[in-house]
Amino acid sequence: MENQTSNQITQESPPKKKKWEGLELEHFSYDNTIVRNFAYATTFWGVVGMLVGLLAALQMAHPMFNFTEYFTFGRVRAVHTNAVIFAFVGNGIFMGVYYALPRLCKARMFSDLLSKIHFWGWQMIIVFAALTLFLGYNTAKEYAELEWPLDIAIALIWVVFGVNMMGTIIKRREQHLYVAIWFFIATFVTVAVLHIVNSMEYPVSLTKSYSLYAGVQDALVQWWYGHNAVAFFLTTPYLGLMYYFVPKAANRPVYSYRLSIIHYWALIFIYIWAGPHHLLYTALPDWAQWLGTVFSLMLIAPSWGGMLNGLLTLRGAWDKVRENPVLKFMVVALTSYGMATFEGPMLSFKNVNAISHYTDWTIAHVHVGALGWNGFLTFGMIYWLMPRLFSTNLFSKKLANVHFWIGTLGILFYAIPIYWAGWTQSLMWKEFTPAGFLKYEFLETVTQILPMYYMRAFGGLLYVIGVLIMIYNIYQTIQQGKFVPEEKASAPAIKVQEKEKGGHWHSWIEKRPIQLLFWSTVAILIGGIIEFVPTFLIRSNVPTIAAVKPYTPLELEGRDLYIRENCAVCHSQMIRPFRDETERYGDYSKAGEFVYDRPFLWGSKRTGPDLQREGGKMPDSWHFNHMYDPQSTSPGSIMPAYYWLIENQLNTSLTERKIKAMQALGVPYPKGFEKEVHEDMAKQAAEIQERLAKDNIQVKSDREIIAMIAYLQRLGTDVKKVAPQYLPKK
Amino acid sequence: MQVLIILVVCSLVVALGFLAAFFWSVKDNQYEDTYTPSMRILFDDTYSDSETGENNTTEHLN
C-alpha cells in the first residue's frame, strides 16, 4: 500500500497550493487474488452443483439412479438447490463485487483479512452444508434447509462481507456511488434480515431444531424469505454486476442512468411484499394472498426496466455482439431475465397459478432464471475477467462460442419439455369423465411426462458440457498468462468540499453516522425479533379446530424422519379448494389443521400425490410395502425405495427433549408427559407391529418404518372426526 | 396470523432504511448528474510502470 502524495508542486509554489489541494494523486492497488479465488470457487461449485442437478434430473426420470440413503432424490435435491444458489451464484456475486466495488470506489477493499475470512468461511460453510444435507440434517424449509449452527455461521460470514463492503464504500475516493453499489448494499442488508427472521429455530440438539413458527405462520415466513432470496440473492446482486460488466464489456455507457436509479428504488421497494404468491389458494388468509399478487404484478415494471436498460446499452453496438462471446452470454442472460420476470407476474395471477402450482412449470420457470440469467451472466463475467486478471487474451474465442451455443441449447432442452410437462400434468389432474369421475390416476399423469424428464436431463447434460469447455478454455488462458496479484492504480483523494446545503462533507465525520445508522438498523431488527417472536407466536392465533391434537411421540419421530428424507420435496400436504383436488385427496386444507406443524410441510411440487388426508386410506402393510419397494404397490412409480427405514433402529434418544422443546414452543402436551414418551411410543409401535403381522409382515417394533407409518396414518385423521359443517370455512 | 406483524415490521424497517438511504443520496447530490457516472466507469484508473512493465494491459480480444 503506497501512499505517496506528489507534494513537489506545493513545496515549490506555495501560492498555488489552494488550487491543487485535493487533487493530489494517491497511489494504491487493487487486490486481484481474492477475485481470482472467488472465480475458481464459483466455477468449481458450479460444476458440482450442476452435476448434482443432473443426478436429480436422472432420478426424476428413473428411480434406479437413487443410490443408498445418502443419495436419494430428497437429499440430492436439497444439495443441488443449495449448491447452485449459495455456492455457485454466491461465489459469483463475491467474485463480481470484489472486482467491481473497489474500482467503482477507487479504493482497495477495506480489509484483506476480512476478504480472506469471508472467502474461507464461505467455502467451509458450503462443505459442511453439503455434508449435513447428504446426512439428512434438514429443516425442510426450501433454500433454508441448513440446521441452526450453520445458519449462525452464515449470518456471521455475511456480516464480515457487509463490513468489508461498507468499509470500502466509506473510504472511497469517488464521491458518487454508481448504481451497482446501491444494488450491492440492498443485497447485503436484505439478505441479512431475511436469513435471520426465517432461521429462527428452537434447538433440540446440535443437528436438530424446530421452527419457531408453526403451520400457516411458518409457511408465510418461509415464502417471504424464499421469494426474497430469489429477489435479493439471485436478482439484485446480479443486476448490480450487470450494470458494471455489461457496459464494460460493450465499452458503452448504460442506456439510461436515470432509468437505472428509478429501476433500483422501485425494484427493492416492491419486491419485499411479493412472497405470498407462492401460497395462492392455500390456507393463507385471502387478503394476504391478494397483497402478494398485486405487488407481484407491479414488479414487472422495474424488472423490465432493468432488462431493457441492459439490452439497450448495446444499441449501436450489436455488431460487437456478433464478434464478442462475452456480450453474447450477457444478451442471453438479460433476455432470460426478461422472460423469467415476465413469467413471474403472470404466474402470480391466481387463475394462472391454479394451473401451474405444484407442477413442473415452476421448475422450468426457476431454471430459465438460474441457467439463463445467473449462469450466463456468471460465464460472461468469467470470460471477461480472467484474461484481465492474467494480463493476456482469452485462449480461444471459438471455444467460448461453442460453449455459448451448447449452453443455449441446453437451456432450451431443459425449459421447453418441462414447461410442456407441467402444463400436461396439470390438465390431466383436472380432467373429469362425462360421468363426473376423475379421468386419470395420479400415477398416469407421472408416467405420461417421463419422456420430458429424459429430455430435461439431456438439456442439463448439454449445459454441463458447456461449462466443462469453459473450464478448459480458462485453464489454457491462465497457462498462457501471468497473474497480476496487485493492480496498481491512482486517483485523487476525495475532495474536502463546502456544500451549498448541509455543511461539511467530511470523511471522518461521515463514517460514524453511516456506521451508526447501519448498526442501529441491525440492532433494532434483532431486538425487535427477540421481543416480537415470543410475544406473538407462542400462542398461535390461527382459528383453532378443537379436534386437532398434537402428534404422539412416535408420530413426531415419524414426522422428523419424513423431514430427514425431505419427502415434502415430492409430496405436498396442502389441498386447494378445487373440485379435482377435493375429489382426489379429500376436504380442502384449513389453517387450523397445521397449528402443531413445526416446520410446516405444505411442499411446492407434487411429484407424488398430496398426503394431507393420507391417514386411514391404506392399510399399514401397504405403506410398508410401498416404502420397501414402491414399484410393487404402484407399478411405474418413480419413487425411490426407502429400504433402510426397515433396517434402521429408530433413534429415540432425543424424544424427551423434542417433547420438551415442543412444550416450550406452546404445544399443549400434558405436564410431565415427557417422562412417559417411551411407554407411549412402545404402546403405539406394538399396535402397528400387530397390524403388520396380520398381513404376514414380521418387523421389529423399534424400526424407523414403524414411526413413519404412524405419522402417515395420522395425517388428516383429526379433521375426519368432525362433520364438515362444523369446520371453519378457512 | 400474528407473524404477519413481524414480517410487516421487518419489511417496513428495511423499506424505511432504504427510504432513509434514498433521502441521503438525494441530499448528497448523488443524482445531480445522471450522465457522467455512466461514462466514468468505462475509464480505467490503473497505470503501468514504464520500468517494470507491470499492469501491462494487452489488447483484449474479447
Coordinates of C-alpha atoms in Angstrom, one line a residue, chain A residues 236-617:
Chain A
T236 CA -30.3 -7.6 -7.0
P237 CA -26.6 -8.5 -6.8
Y238 CA -26.6 -9.8 -10.3
L239 CA -28.3 -6.6 -11.5
G240 CA -25.6 -4.6 -9.8
L241 CA -23.0 -6.7 -11.6
M242 CA -24.9 -6.4 -14.9
Y243 CA -24.8 -2.6 -14.5
Y244 CA -21.0 -2.8 -14.2
F245 CA -19.9 -5.6 -16.5
V246 CA -22.3 -5.1 -19.5
P247 CA -21.2 -1.5 -20.0
K248 CA -17.5 -2.6 -19.5
A249 CA -17.8 -5.5 -21.9
A250 CA -19.6 -3.4 -24.5
N251 CA -17.5 -0.3 -23.8
R252 CA -20.6 1.7 -23.9
P253 CA -22.3 3.6 -21.0
V254 CA -25.5 2.1 -19.7
Y255 CA -28.5 3.2 -21.8
S256 CA -30.1 5.4 -19.2
Y257 CA -28.5 6.1 -15.9
R258 CA -31.7 7.8 -14.8
L259 CA -33.7 4.7 -15.5
S260 CA -31.2 2.6 -13.6
I261 CA -31.8 4.8 -10.5
I262 CA -35.6 4.5 -10.8
H263 CA -35.3 0.8 -11.6
Y264 CA -33.3 0.3 -8.4
W265 CA -35.6 2.1 -5.9
A266 CA -38.7 0.7 -7.5
L267 CA -37.4 -2.9 -7.5
I268 CA -36.3 -3.1 -3.9
F269 CA -39.5 -1.4 -2.6
I270 CA -41.9 -3.7 -4.4
Y271 CA -40.0 -7.0 -4.2
I272 CA -40.3 -7.4 -0.4
W273 CA -44.1 -7.9 -0.5
A274 CA -44.5 -10.4 -3.2
G275 CA -43.8 -13.6 -1.1
P276 CA -47.4 -14.8 -0.7
H277 CA -47.7 -15.5 -4.4
H278 CA -46.1 -18.9 -3.5
L279 CA -49.1 -19.7 -1.4
L280 CA -52.1 -18.9 -3.6
Y281 CA -55.2 -20.9 -2.9
T282 CA -53.6 -22.4 0.2
A283 CA -54.9 -21.9 3.8
L284 CA -53.2 -18.5 4.0
P285 CA -55.8 -15.7 4.5
D286 CA -57.1 -14.3 1.3
W287 CA -56.1 -10.7 1.8
A288 CA -52.5 -11.8 2.2
Q289 CA -52.7 -13.7 -1.0
W290 CA -54.1 -10.7 -2.8
L291 CA -51.5 -8.5 -1.4
G292 CA -48.8 -10.8 -2.7
T293 CA -50.5 -11.0 -6.1
V294 CA -50.9 -7.2 -6.5
F295 CA -47.3 -6.5 -5.7
S296 CA -46.1 -9.3 -8.0
L297 CA -48.0 -7.8 -10.9
M298 CA -46.4 -4.4 -10.2
L299 CA -43.0 -6.0 -10.2
I300 CA -43.0 -6.4 -14.0
A301 CA -42.3 -2.7 -14.4
P302 CA -39.0 -2.3 -12.6
S303 CA -37.8 -5.8 -13.7
W304 CA -38.4 -5.0 -17.4
G305 CA -36.9 -1.5 -16.9
G306 CA -33.7 -3.2 -15.8
M307 CA -33.7 -5.7 -18.6
L308 CA -34.3 -3.0 -21.3
N309 CA -31.7 -0.8 -19.7
G310 CA -29.2 -3.7 -20.1
L311 CA -30.2 -4.6 -23.6
L312 CA -30.4 -1.0 -24.9
T313 CA -26.9 -0.4 -23.6
L314 CA -25.9 -2.4 -26.7
R315 CA -27.7 0.0 -29.1
G316 CA -25.3 0.8 -31.8
A317 CA -23.0 -2.0 -30.6
W318 CA -24.9 -5.0 -31.9
D319 CA -22.1 -5.6 -34.4
K320 CA -19.8 -6.2 -31.3
V321 CA -22.3 -8.9 -30.1
R322 CA -21.6 -10.8 -33.3
E323 CA -17.9 -10.7 -32.6
N324 CA -17.7 -11.0 -28.8
P325 CA -18.8 -14.1 -26.9
V326 CA -18.9 -12.2 -23.6
L327 CA -21.6 -10.0 -24.9
K328 CA -23.5 -13.0 -26.4
F329 CA -23.6 -14.5 -22.9
M330 CA -24.8 -11.2 -21.4
V331 CA -27.5 -10.7 -24.0
V332 CA -29.0 -14.2 -23.4
A333 CA -28.7 -13.6 -19.7
L334 CA -30.7 -10.4 -19.9
T335 CA -33.2 -12.0 -22.3
S336 CA -33.7 -14.9 -19.8
Y337 CA -34.1 -12.3 -17.0
G338 CA -36.8 -10.6 -19.1
M339 CA -38.5 -13.9 -19.7
A340 CA -38.4 -15.0 -16.1
T341 CA -39.6 -11.7 -14.8
F342 CA -42.4 -11.6 -17.3
E343 CA -43.5 -15.1 -16.3
G344 CA -43.3 -14.3 -12.6
P345 CA -46.1 -11.8 -12.6
M346 CA -48.1 -13.9 -15.0
L347 CA -47.8 -16.9 -12.6
S348 CA -49.0 -14.6 -9.8
F349 CA -52.4 -14.3 -11.4
K350 CA -54.5 -16.5 -9.3
N351 CA -56.2 -18.3 -12.2
V352 CA -52.8 -19.0 -13.9
N353 CA -51.4 -20.2 -10.6
A354 CA -54.3 -22.5 -10.2
I355 CA -52.9 -24.4 -13.2
S356 CA -49.2 -24.0 -12.6
H357 CA -48.8 -24.6 -8.9
Y358 CA -47.5 -28.0 -7.8
T359 CA -46.3 -28.8 -11.4
D360 CA -43.0 -28.7 -13.2
W361 CA -43.9 -25.3 -14.6
T362 CA -42.4 -23.8 -11.5
I363 CA -39.2 -25.8 -12.1
A364 CA -38.9 -24.6 -15.7
H365 CA -39.5 -21.0 -14.5
V366 CA -36.7 -21.1 -12.0
H367 CA -34.3 -22.7 -14.4
V368 CA -34.7 -20.1 -17.1
G369 CA -33.6 -17.7 -14.3
A370 CA -30.9 -19.9 -12.9
L371 CA -29.4 -21.3 -16.1
G372 CA -30.0 -18.3 -18.3
W373 CA -29.8 -15.2 -16.1
N374 CA -27.4 -16.3 -13.3
G375 CA -25.4 -18.9 -15.2
F376 CA -24.8 -17.0 -18.4
L377 CA -24.0 -13.7 -16.6
T378 CA -21.5 -15.6 -14.5
F379 CA -19.9 -17.1 -17.6
G380 CA -19.8 -13.8 -19.3
M381 CA -18.1 -12.2 -16.3
I382 CA -15.6 -15.1 -16.1
Y383 CA -14.7 -14.8 -19.8
W384 CA -14.3 -11.1 -19.4
L385 CA -12.4 -11.1 -16.1
M386 CA -9.9 -14.0 -16.4
P387 CA -7.9 -12.6 -19.3
R388 CA -7.6 -9.3 -17.4
L389 CA -6.5 -10.9 -14.2
F390 CA -3.9 -12.8 -16.1
S391 CA -2.9 -10.0 -18.4
T392 CA -3.4 -11.9 -21.5
N393 CA -6.1 -12.7 -24.2
L394 CA -8.7 -15.4 -24.0
F395 CA -7.2 -18.6 -25.2
S396 CA -10.0 -19.4 -27.7
K397 CA -12.9 -17.3 -28.8
K398 CA -14.1 -20.2 -30.9
L399 CA -14.5 -22.4 -27.8
A400 CA -16.3 -19.7 -26.0
N401 CA -18.7 -19.5 -28.8
V402 CA -19.1 -23.3 -28.7
H403 CA -19.9 -23.0 -25.0
F404 CA -22.4 -20.3 -25.7
W405 CA -24.3 -22.3 -28.3
I406 CA -24.2 -25.6 -26.3
G407 CA -25.4 -23.7 -23.2
T408 CA -28.2 -22.0 -25.0
L409 CA -29.3 -25.3 -26.5
G410 CA -29.1 -26.8 -23.0
I411 CA -31.4 -24.2 -21.6
L412 CA -33.9 -24.8 -24.4
F413 CA -33.8 -28.6 -24.0
Y414 CA -34.3 -28.0 -20.3
A415 CA -37.1 -25.5 -20.3
I416 CA -39.4 -26.4 -23.2
P417 CA -40.0 -30.1 -22.2
I418 CA -40.5 -29.1 -18.6
Y419 CA -43.0 -26.4 -19.4
W420 CA -44.8 -28.9 -21.6
A421 CA -44.7 -31.5 -18.7
G422 CA -46.1 -29.1 -16.2
W423 CA -48.9 -28.0 -18.4
T424 CA -49.7 -31.6 -19.4
Q425 CA -49.8 -32.9 -15.9
S426 CA -52.0 -30.1 -14.6
L427 CA -54.6 -30.6 -17.3
M428 CA -54.6 -34.3 -16.7
W429 CA -55.1 -33.7 -12.9
K430 CA -58.1 -31.6 -13.6
E431 CA -59.8 -33.7 -16.2
F432 CA -63.1 -35.4 -15.4
T433 CA -65.0 -38.0 -17.4
P434 CA -68.5 -37.2 -18.6
A435 CA -69.8 -39.3 -15.7
G436 CA -68.2 -36.9 -13.3
F437 CA -65.2 -39.0 -12.2
L438 CA -61.6 -38.1 -12.3
K439 CA -60.2 -39.2 -15.6
Y440 CA -56.7 -40.1 -14.6
E441 CA -55.0 -41.8 -11.7
F442 CA -52.2 -39.7 -10.3
L443 CA -49.6 -42.2 -11.4
E444 CA -50.8 -42.0 -15.1
T445 CA -50.0 -38.2 -15.0
V446 CA -46.5 -39.1 -14.0
T447 CA -45.7 -41.8 -16.5
Q448 CA -47.1 -39.5 -19.2
I449 CA -44.4 -36.9 -18.7
L450 CA -41.4 -39.2 -18.2
P451 CA -40.1 -38.6 -21.8
M452 CA -39.9 -34.9 -20.9
Y453 CA -37.9 -35.7 -17.9
Y454 CA -35.4 -37.6 -20.0
M455 CA -35.2 -34.6 -22.4
R456 CA -34.6 -32.3 -19.4
A457 CA -31.7 -34.4 -18.2
F458 CA -30.3 -34.2 -21.8
G459 CA -30.6 -30.4 -21.7
G460 CA -28.8 -30.4 -18.3
L461 CA -26.1 -32.6 -19.7
L462 CA -25.5 -30.1 -22.6
Y463 CA -25.3 -27.3 -20.2
V464 CA -22.7 -29.1 -18.0
I465 CA -20.6 -29.9 -21.1
G466 CA -20.6 -26.2 -22.0
V467 CA -19.2 -25.4 -18.6
L468 CA -16.5 -28.0 -18.9
I469 CA -15.5 -26.5 -22.2
M470 CA -15.3 -23.1 -20.4
I471 CA -13.1 -24.6 -17.7
Y472 CA -10.7 -25.9 -20.4
N473 CA -10.6 -22.5 -22.1
I474 CA -10.0 -20.7 -18.9
Y475 CA -7.3 -23.2 -17.9
Q476 CA -5.4 -22.6 -21.2
T477 CA -5.9 -18.8 -20.7
I478 CA -4.3 -19.0 -17.3
Q479 CA -1.4 -21.1 -18.7
Q480 CA -0.5 -18.5 -21.3
G481 CA -1.0 -15.5 -19.0
K482 CA 0.8 -14.1 -16.0
F483 CA -1.2 -13.4 -12.9
V484 CA -1.3 -9.8 -11.7
P485 CA -2.0 -10.1 -8.0
E486 CA -1.8 -6.3 -7.3
E487 CA -3.2 -4.0 -9.9
K488 CA -1.7 -0.5 -9.4
A489 CA -4.0 2.4 -9.6
S490 CA -4.1 6.1 -8.7
A491 CA -6.8 8.5 -8.0
P492 CA -7.1 11.9 -6.3
A493 CA -8.2 11.8 -2.7
I494 CA -11.8 12.7 -2.2
K495 CA -12.2 16.5 -2.0
V496 CA -13.0 18.1 1.3
Q497 CA -15.6 20.5 0.0
E498 CA -18.0 23.0 1.3
K499 CA -21.5 22.1 0.3
E500 CA -24.2 24.6 -0.6
K501 CA -26.6 22.7 1.6
G502 CA -25.8 20.8 4.7
G503 CA -22.4 21.9 6.0
H504 CA -19.2 19.9 5.6
W505 CA -18.7 16.8 3.8
H506 CA -16.0 15.3 5.9
S507 CA -14.9 11.8 5.6
W508 CA -14.1 11.1 9.2
I509 CA -17.4 12.6 10.4
E510 CA -19.4 10.8 7.8
K511 CA -18.0 7.5 8.8
R512 CA -19.8 7.5 12.0
P513 CA -23.4 8.3 11.1
I514 CA -23.4 5.7 8.4
Q515 CA -22.0 3.1 10.7
L516 CA -24.4 4.1 13.4
L517 CA -27.3 4.1 11.1
F518 CA -26.4 0.7 9.8
W519 CA -25.7 -1.0 13.1
S520 CA -28.7 0.6 14.8
T521 CA -30.8 -0.9 12.0
V522 CA -29.3 -4.4 12.7
A523 CA -29.8 -3.8 16.4
I524 CA -33.4 -2.7 16.0
L525 CA -34.1 -5.7 13.9
I526 CA -32.5 -8.3 16.2
G527 CA -34.0 -6.6 19.3
G528 CA -37.4 -6.4 17.6
I529 CA -37.3 -10.1 16.6
I530 CA -36.4 -11.2 20.1
E531 CA -39.2 -9.1 21.5
F532 CA -41.8 -10.0 19.0
V533 CA -41.4 -13.6 18.4
P534 CA -42.2 -15.0 21.8
T535 CA -45.0 -12.4 22.3
F536 CA -46.8 -13.2 19.1
L537 CA -46.1 -16.8 18.3
I538 CA -46.2 -18.9 21.5
R539 CA -49.9 -19.0 21.3
S540 CA -50.7 -19.0 17.7
N541 CA -54.0 -17.3 16.9
V542 CA -55.0 -19.2 13.8
P543 CA -58.7 -20.2 14.1
T544 CA -58.3 -23.4 16.1
I545 CA -60.1 -26.7 15.4
A546 CA -60.7 -28.4 18.7
A547 CA -60.3 -31.9 17.1
V548 CA -56.8 -31.2 16.0
K549 CA -54.4 -32.6 18.6
P550 CA -50.6 -32.6 18.9
Y551 CA -48.7 -35.6 17.4
T552 CA -47.9 -38.5 19.6
P553 CA -44.2 -39.0 20.3
L554 CA -44.0 -41.9 17.8
E555 CA -45.8 -39.7 15.1
L556 CA -43.5 -36.8 15.9
E557 CA -40.4 -39.1 15.4
G558 CA -42.0 -40.3 12.2
R559 CA -42.5 -36.7 11.1
D560 CA -38.9 -36.0 11.7
L561 CA -38.0 -39.0 9.5
Y562 CA -40.2 -37.5 6.8
I563 CA -38.3 -34.3 7.2
R564 CA -34.9 -36.1 7.2
E565 CA -35.8 -37.8 3.9
N566 CA -37.2 -34.5 2.6
C567 CA -40.4 -36.1 1.5
A568 CA -42.0 -32.7 1.2
V569 CA -40.0 -32.1 -2.0
C570 CA -42.3 -34.5 -3.8
H571 CA -45.4 -34.7 -1.7
S572 CA -47.5 -31.7 -0.8
Q573 CA -49.7 -31.5 2.3
M574 CA -52.0 -28.7 1.2
I575 CA -55.2 -29.4 -0.7
R576 CA -56.5 -26.4 -2.6
P577 CA -60.3 -25.8 -2.8
F578 CA -60.7 -27.1 -6.4
R579 CA -63.1 -29.8 -7.5
D580 CA -60.4 -32.1 -8.7
E581 CA -58.3 -31.8 -5.6
T582 CA -61.1 -32.4 -3.1
E583 CA -62.2 -35.3 -5.3
R584 CA -58.8 -36.8 -5.4
Y585 CA -57.4 -36.1 -1.9
G586 CA -60.3 -35.2 0.4
D587 CA -61.6 -32.0 2.0
Y588 CA -59.5 -28.9 1.3
S589 CA -57.0 -27.7 3.9
K590 CA -57.9 -25.4 6.8
A591 CA -55.4 -23.1 8.6
G592 CA -56.3 -24.6 11.9
E593 CA -55.1 -28.0 11.0
F594 CA -51.4 -27.0 11.0
V595 CA -51.0 -25.4 14.4
Y596 CA -48.7 -28.1 15.6
D597 CA -46.6 -28.4 12.4
R598 CA -43.1 -27.2 13.0
P599 CA -41.9 -26.8 10.3
F600 CA -44.9 -26.7 8.0
L601 CA -44.7 -29.3 5.2
W602 CA -47.0 -28.0 2.5
G603 CA -44.5 -28.6 -0.2
S604 CA -44.4 -26.7 -3.5
K605 CA -44.5 -29.5 -6.1
R606 CA -46.4 -32.8 -6.5
T607 CA -44.1 -35.4 -8.0
G608 CA -46.3 -37.8 -5.9
P609 CA -49.8 -37.3 -4.7
D610 CA -50.8 -35.0 -1.8
L611 CA -50.6 -36.7 1.6
Q612 CA -52.6 -34.4 3.8
R613 CA -55.6 -36.8 4.1
E614 CA -53.5 -40.0 3.7
G615 CA -54.3 -41.3 7.2
G616 CA -56.6 -44.4 7.1
K617 CA -56.7 -44.6 3.3

